[in-house]
Amino acid sequence: MLKKIRIWDLPTRLFHWLFAFAVLGAIITDLLEEIEWHSYCGYTALVLVIFRIIWGFVGPYNARFSSFIPSFKELKQFLKDHQVQHLGHNPLGAFSVIGILLIVLVQASAGLFTDDDVSFQGPLAQYVSEDIVKLMNWIHETNHWLVYGIVLLHLGAIFYYQRVKKENLIGPMIHGDKDVGADKTIPVLETVTSKDDAKIRGLAVVIVIVLAVLFRYYVLK
Ligand code: HEM
Ligand code: HEM
């Protein structure tokens, strides 16, 4: 029998699409040399990434790092035997999620200390030495290749699952649900529903508001 299971709670889904928009926005505004807008996209991505890290500890089941970061044994098992359906992120997906979050965290944090020597200075550049600003410029410049790489890898992997493996991952990231039990020959691991009620959504709103206020007063003062 087909059963719908809530995989991605609303805060995780909203996080995903806003985050994608902010990171792609930072890339596009850089190409257009709109540095002011570039910084706004970067600030948004940074606050969202910090939210997602917190959500990885306090959010519902499938959003939690502990539910999807695999042990070495689980990864080996996954690579050997693909015939197990993972409802949340699979072990390889888990590494790419952690990779994206860390790479964007480094990129946006370094951005706060950059100085383009022409018209723009990151909001924290004035508090550190010239050497640190140089180092952060270098990190921001070098790490952007990792941002490009991981975004391309992510889009490629989603395309592969969608077109080649015929597994729809995009739908659940929009409406939140996955159907379980359509193919009885594939065993499903851990059919745990993610809580997605008003209380958990309210908690996400509180976390985002607190982060935005702290960011406004401590970073953009
Ligand atoms: C998602 C976050 C971000 C991404 C993906 C991103 C991406 C980029 C990329 C691709 C470049 C061009 C690098 C190059 O061609 O060498 C760049 C330059 C720059 N970014 Fe970011 N950035 C982010 C966040 C930020 C933030 C938060 C700030 C500051 C508030 C910032 C300030 C700058 C500045 C000032 C430059 C020009 C550096 C120069 O020309 O010397 N960025 N960024
Ligand atoms: C517009 C094109 C995009 C599509 C269609 C898309 C689709 C998806 C899908 C389907 C998932 C869930 C994967 C799974 O089931 O394991 C996912 C996860 C994720 N994507 Fe994207 N994505 C897009 C763009 C981006 C961009 C530009 C970024 C930022 C670099 C990004 C960052 C992430 C992150 C961090 C996750 C993990 C979500 C979480 O657990 O919170 N995505 N994406």
PDB file of C-alpha atoms in Angstrom, residues 30-203:
ATOM      1  CA  ASP A  30      29.344  39.171  -8.967  1.00  0.00           C
ATOM      2  CA  LEU A  31      29.318  38.545 -12.725  1.00  0.00           C
ATOM      3  CA  LEU A  32      27.246  41.723 -13.188  1.00  0.00           C
ATOM      4  CA  GLU A  33      29.655  43.588 -10.870  1.00  0.00           C
ATOM      5  CA  GLU A  34      26.759  44.669  -8.656  1.00  0.00           C
ATOM      6  CA  ILE A  35      28.813  44.489  -5.476  1.00  0.00           C
ATOM      7  CA  GLU A  36      26.182  46.015  -3.172  1.00  0.00           C
ATOM      8  CA  TRP A  37      23.602  43.413  -4.256  1.00  0.00           C
ATOM      9  CA  HIS A  38      26.337  40.782  -4.145  1.00  0.00           C
ATOM     10  CA  SER A  39      26.891  41.534  -0.465  1.00  0.00           C
ATOM     11  CA  TYR A  40      23.124  41.347   0.298  1.00  0.00           C
ATOM     12  CA  CYS A  41      22.925  37.904  -1.347  1.00  0.00           C
ATOM     13  CA  GLY A  42      26.027  36.842   0.619  1.00  0.00           C
ATOM     14  CA  TYR A  43      24.576  38.041   3.964  1.00  0.00           C
ATOM     15  CA  THR A  44      21.344  36.154   3.235  1.00  0.00           C
ATOM     16  CA  ALA A  45      23.268  32.966   2.365  1.00  0.00           C
ATOM     17  CA  LEU A  46      25.332  33.289   5.559  1.00  0.00           C
ATOM     18  CA  VAL A  47      22.343  33.724   7.883  1.00  0.00           C
ATOM     19  CA  LEU A  48      20.590  30.810   6.131  1.00  0.00           C
ATOM     20  CA  VAL A  49      23.606  28.535   6.419  1.00  0.00           C
ATOM     21  CA  ILE A  50      23.894  29.250  10.155  1.00  0.00           C
ATOM     22  CA  PHE A  51      20.157  28.576  10.477  1.00  0.00           C
ATOM     23  CA  ARG A  52      20.570  25.233   8.651  1.00  0.00           C
ATOM     24  CA  ILE A  53      23.451  24.187  10.913  1.00  0.00           C
ATOM     25  CA  ILE A  54      21.323  24.903  14.017  1.00  0.00           C
ATOM     26  CA  TRP A  55      18.353  23.159  12.333  1.00  0.00           C
ATOM     27  CA  GLY A  56      20.590  20.138  11.813  1.00  0.00           C
ATOM     28  CA  PHE A  57      20.610  19.729  15.611  1.00  0.00           C
ATOM     29  CA  VAL A  58      17.161  20.917  16.698  1.00  0.00           C
ATOM     30  CA  GLY A  59      15.019  20.387  13.559  1.00  0.00           C
ATOM     31  CA  PRO A  60      12.765  17.415  12.774  1.00  0.00           C
ATOM     32  CA  TYR A  61      14.079  13.896  12.118  1.00  0.00           C
ATOM     33  CA  ASN A  62      15.080  14.000   8.430  1.00  0.00           C
ATOM     34  CA  ALA A  63      16.659  17.465   8.732  1.00  0.00           C
ATOM     35  CA  ARG A  64      18.940  16.326  11.560  1.00  0.00           C
ATOM     36  CA  PHE A  65      22.580  15.596  10.795  1.00  0.00           C
ATOM     37  CA  SER A  66      22.390  12.562  13.070  1.00  0.00           C
ATOM     38  CA  SER A  67      19.717  11.034  10.804  1.00  0.00           C
ATOM     39  CA  PHE A  68      21.685  11.330   7.564  1.00  0.00           C
ATOM     40  CA  ILE A  69      25.438  11.593   8.201  1.00  0.00           C
ATOM     41  CA  PRO A  70      26.513   7.990   7.608  1.00  0.00           C
ATOM     42  CA  SER A  71      29.047   5.923   9.458  1.00  0.00           C
ATOM     43  CA  PHE A  72      31.857   4.447   7.355  1.00  0.00           C
ATOM     44  CA  LYS A  73      30.039   1.097   7.437  1.00  0.00           C
ATOM     45  CA  GLU A  74      26.763   2.627   6.159  1.00  0.00           C
ATOM     46  CA  LEU A  75      28.616   4.418   3.344  1.00  0.00           C
ATOM     47  CA  LYS A  76      30.349   1.200   2.286  1.00  0.00           C
ATOM     48  CA  GLN A  77      27.030  -0.636   2.383  1.00  0.00           C
ATOM     49  CA  PHE A  78      25.380   2.065   0.271  1.00  0.00           C
ATOM     50  CA  LEU A  79      28.144   2.005  -2.355  1.00  0.00           C
ATOM     51  CA  LYS A  80      27.894  -1.796  -2.540  1.00  0.00           C
ATOM     52  CA  ASP A  81      24.124  -2.113  -2.567  1.00  0.00           C
ATOM     53  CA  HIS A  82      22.033   0.629  -4.187  1.00  0.00           C
ATOM     54  CA  GLN A  83      18.859  -1.376  -3.830  1.00  0.00           C
ATOM     55  CA  VAL A  84      17.869   0.274  -0.599  1.00  0.00           C
ATOM     56  CA  GLN A  85      15.732   3.394  -0.725  1.00  0.00           C
ATOM     57  CA  HIS A  86      16.727   6.218   1.599  1.00  0.00           C
ATOM     58  CA  LEU A  87      13.889   8.574   2.347  1.00  0.00           C
ATOM     59  CA  GLY A  88      16.016  11.485   3.516  1.00  0.00           C
ATOM     60  CA  HIS A  89      19.468  12.256   2.070  1.00  0.00           C
ATOM     61  CA  ASN A  90      21.326   9.109   1.046  1.00  0.00           C
ATOM     62  CA  PRO A  91      24.931   8.698   2.334  1.00  0.00           C
ATOM     63  CA  LEU A  92      26.508  10.314  -0.753  1.00  0.00           C
ATOM     64  CA  GLY A  93      23.923  13.107  -0.740  1.00  0.00           C
ATOM     65  CA  ALA A  94      24.767  13.661   2.922  1.00  0.00           C
ATOM     66  CA  PHE A  95      28.392  14.420   2.052  1.00  0.00           C
ATOM     67  CA  SER A  96      27.367  16.845  -0.654  1.00  0.00           C
ATOM     68  CA  VAL A  97      24.976  18.633   1.740  1.00  0.00           C
ATOM     69  CA  ILE A  98      27.738  19.029   4.345  1.00  0.00           C
ATOM     70  CA  GLY A  99      30.156  20.107   1.579  1.00  0.00           C
ATOM     71  CA  ILE A 100      27.771  22.786   0.268  1.00  0.00           C
ATOM     72  CA  LEU A 101      27.081  24.165   3.747  1.00  0.00           C
ATOM     73  CA  LEU A 102      30.776  24.342   4.718  1.00  0.00           C
ATOM     74  CA  ILE A 103      31.983  25.779   1.399  1.00  0.00           C
ATOM     75  CA  VAL A 104      29.323  28.510   1.402  1.00  0.00           C
ATOM     76  CA  LEU A 105      29.973  29.194   5.103  1.00  0.00           C
ATOM     77  CA  VAL A 106      33.674  29.808   4.325  1.00  0.00           C
ATOM     78  CA  GLN A 107      32.869  31.893   1.217  1.00  0.00           C
ATOM     79  CA  ALA A 108      30.341  34.180   2.883  1.00  0.00           C
ATOM     80  CA  SER A 109      32.346  34.541   6.138  1.00  0.00           C
ATOM     81  CA  ALA A 110      35.500  35.497   4.195  1.00  0.00           C
ATOM     82  CA  GLY A 111      33.357  37.978   2.224  1.00  0.00           C
ATOM     83  CA  LEU A 112      32.686  39.923   5.440  1.00  0.00           C
ATOM     84  CA  PHE A 113      36.413  40.766   5.652  1.00  0.00           C
ATOM     85  CA  THR A 114      37.112  41.489   1.962  1.00  0.00           C
ATOM     86  CA  ASP A 115      38.153  44.773   0.436  1.00  0.00           C
ATOM     87  CA  ASP A 116      38.182  45.223  -3.344  1.00  0.00           C
ATOM     88  CA  ASP A 117      40.446  48.307  -3.061  1.00  0.00           C
ATOM     89  CA  VAL A 118      38.010  50.272  -5.234  1.00  0.00           C
ATOM     90  CA  SER A 119      34.529  50.833  -3.939  1.00  0.00           C
ATOM     91  CA  PHE A 120      33.607  48.144  -1.443  1.00  0.00           C
ATOM     92  CA  GLN A 121      34.761  47.002   1.939  1.00  0.00           C
ATOM     93  CA  GLY A 122      33.179  44.063   3.803  1.00  0.00           C
ATOM     94  CA  PRO A 123      31.583  45.160   7.118  1.00  0.00           C
ATOM     95  CA  LEU A 124      34.219  43.485   9.330  1.00  0.00           C
ATOM     96  CA  ALA A 125      37.323  44.466   7.300  1.00  0.00           C
ATOM     97  CA  GLN A 126      37.832  47.624   9.374  1.00  0.00           C
ATOM     98  CA  TYR A 127      38.373  45.578  12.573  1.00  0.00           C
ATOM     99  CA  VAL A 128      41.238  43.401  11.322  1.00  0.00           C
ATOM    100  CA  SER A 129      44.785  43.966  10.048  1.00  0.00           C
ATOM    101  CA  GLU A 130      45.672  44.445   6.401  1.00  0.00           C
ATOM    102  CA  ASP A 131      47.264  40.990   6.342  1.00  0.00           C
ATOM    103  CA  ILE A 132      44.015  39.371   7.478  1.00  0.00           C
ATOM    104  CA  VAL A 133      42.079  41.321   4.829  1.00  0.00           C
ATOM    105  CA  LYS A 134      44.547  40.084   2.197  1.00  0.00           C
ATOM    106  CA  LEU A 135      44.182  36.514   3.444  1.00  0.00           C
ATOM    107  CA  MET A 136      40.349  36.780   3.379  1.00  0.00           C
ATOM    108  CA  ASN A 137      40.452  38.256  -0.145  1.00  0.00           C
ATOM    109  CA  TRP A 138      42.569  35.288  -1.189  1.00  0.00           C
ATOM    110  CA  ILE A 139      40.212  32.785   0.497  1.00  0.00           C
ATOM    111  CA  HIS A 140      37.165  34.474  -1.095  1.00  0.00           C
ATOM    112  CA  GLU A 141      38.833  34.435  -4.505  1.00  0.00           C
ATOM    113  CA  THR A 142      40.124  30.839  -4.303  1.00  0.00           C
ATOM    114  CA  ASN A 143      37.136  29.243  -2.568  1.00  0.00           C
ATOM    115  CA  HIS A 144      34.732  30.583  -5.209  1.00  0.00           C
ATOM    116  CA  TRP A 145      35.909  27.765  -7.508  1.00  0.00           C
ATOM    117  CA  LEU A 146      34.759  25.282  -4.880  1.00  0.00           C
ATOM    118  CA  VAL A 147      31.375  27.070  -4.761  1.00  0.00           C
ATOM    119  CA  TYR A 148      31.067  26.757  -8.560  1.00  0.00           C
ATOM    120  CA  GLY A 149      32.197  23.106  -8.413  1.00  0.00           C
ATOM    121  CA  ILE A 150      29.827  21.992  -5.662  1.00  0.00           C
ATOM    122  CA  VAL A 151      26.838  23.815  -7.198  1.00  0.00           C
ATOM    123  CA  LEU A 152      27.501  22.136 -10.573  1.00  0.00           C
ATOM    124  CA  LEU A 153      27.963  18.759  -8.876  1.00  0.00           C
ATOM    125  CA  HIS A 154      24.702  19.255  -6.954  1.00  0.00           C
ATOM    126  CA  LEU A 155      22.718  20.199 -10.056  1.00  0.00           C
ATOM    127  CA  GLY A 156      24.329  17.319 -12.000  1.00  0.00           C
ATOM    128  CA  ALA A 157      23.441  14.803  -9.272  1.00  0.00           C
ATOM    129  CA  ILE A 158      19.810  15.996  -9.106  1.00  0.00           C
ATOM    130  CA  PHE A 159      19.563  15.797 -12.913  1.00  0.00           C
ATOM    131  CA  TYR A 160      21.050  12.256 -12.843  1.00  0.00           C
ATOM    132  CA  TYR A 161      18.534  11.060 -10.232  1.00  0.00           C
ATOM    133  CA  GLN A 162      15.659  12.724 -12.086  1.00  0.00           C
ATOM    134  CA  ARG A 163      16.469  11.587 -15.634  1.00  0.00           C
ATOM    135  CA  VAL A 164      18.610   8.454 -15.349  1.00  0.00           C
ATOM    136  CA  LYS A 165      17.467   6.836 -12.102  1.00  0.00           C
ATOM    137  CA  LYS A 166      13.906   8.140 -12.548  1.00  0.00           C
ATOM    138  CA  GLU A 167      13.805   9.067  -8.879  1.00  0.00           C
ATOM    139  CA  ASN A 168      11.977  12.311  -8.250  1.00  0.00           C
ATOM    140  CA  LEU A 169      13.900  14.210  -5.559  1.00  0.00           C
ATOM    141  CA  ILE A 170      12.704  17.670  -6.592  1.00  0.00           C
ATOM    142  CA  GLY A 171       8.997  17.089  -5.839  1.00  0.00           C
ATOM    143  CA  PRO A 172       9.592  16.286  -2.136  1.00  0.00           C
ATOM    144  CA  MET A 173      11.820  19.393  -1.827  1.00  0.00           C
ATOM    145  CA  ILE A 174       8.752  21.396  -2.994  1.00  0.00           C
ATOM    146  CA  HIS A 175       5.755  19.736  -1.285  1.00  0.00           C
ATOM    147  CA  GLY A 176       7.624  17.843   1.445  1.00  0.00           C
ATOM    148  CA  ASP A 177       6.250  14.298   0.924  1.00  0.00           C
ATOM    149  CA  LYS A 178       7.514  11.003  -0.463  1.00  0.00           C
ATOM    150  CA  ASP A 179       5.408   7.960  -1.373  1.00  0.00           C
ATOM    151  CA  VAL A 180       6.597   4.789   0.282  1.00  0.00           C
ATOM    152  CA  GLY A 181       5.722   1.259  -0.771  1.00  0.00           C
ATOM    153  CA  ALA A 182       5.212   1.727  -4.532  1.00  0.00           C
ATOM    154  CA  ASP A 183       7.933  -0.813  -5.309  1.00  0.00           C
ATOM    155  CA  LYS A 184       7.820  -3.653  -2.801  1.00  0.00           C
ATOM    156  CA  THR A 185      11.054  -5.156  -4.124  1.00  0.00           C
ATOM    157  CA  ILE A 186      13.056  -2.202  -2.794  1.00  0.00           C
ATOM    158  CA  PRO A 187      13.458  -2.195   0.964  1.00  0.00           C
ATOM    159  CA  VAL A 188      13.058   1.222   2.557  1.00  0.00           C
ATOM    160  CA  LEU A 189      15.307   2.322   5.379  1.00  0.00           C
ATOM    161  CA  GLU A 190      13.863   4.309   8.271  1.00  0.00           C
ATOM    162  CA  THR A 191      10.369   5.514   7.439  1.00  0.00           C
ATOM    163  CA  VAL A 192      10.325   8.228  10.067  1.00  0.00           C
ATOM    164  CA  THR A 193       8.037  11.190   9.458  1.00  0.00           C
ATOM    165  CA  SER A 194       9.479  14.666   9.978  1.00  0.00           C
ATOM    166  CA  LYS A 195       7.432  16.804  12.364  1.00  0.00           C
ATOM    167  CA  ASP A 196       6.054  19.771  10.467  1.00  0.00           C
ATOM    168  CA  ASP A 197       3.465  21.361  12.739  1.00  0.00           C
ATOM    169  CA  ALA A 198       2.956  24.968  13.850  1.00  0.00           C
ATOM    170  CA  LYS A 199       5.253  24.477  16.853  1.00  0.00           C
ATOM    171  CA  ILE A 200       8.280  23.358  14.832  1.00  0.00           C
ATOM    172  CA  ARG A 201       7.647  26.041  12.193  1.00  0.00           C
ATOM    173  CA  GLY A 202       7.374  28.634  14.969  1.00  0.00           C
ATOM    174  CA  LEU A 203      10.720  27.476  16.374  1.00  0.00           C
TER     175      LEU A 203
END
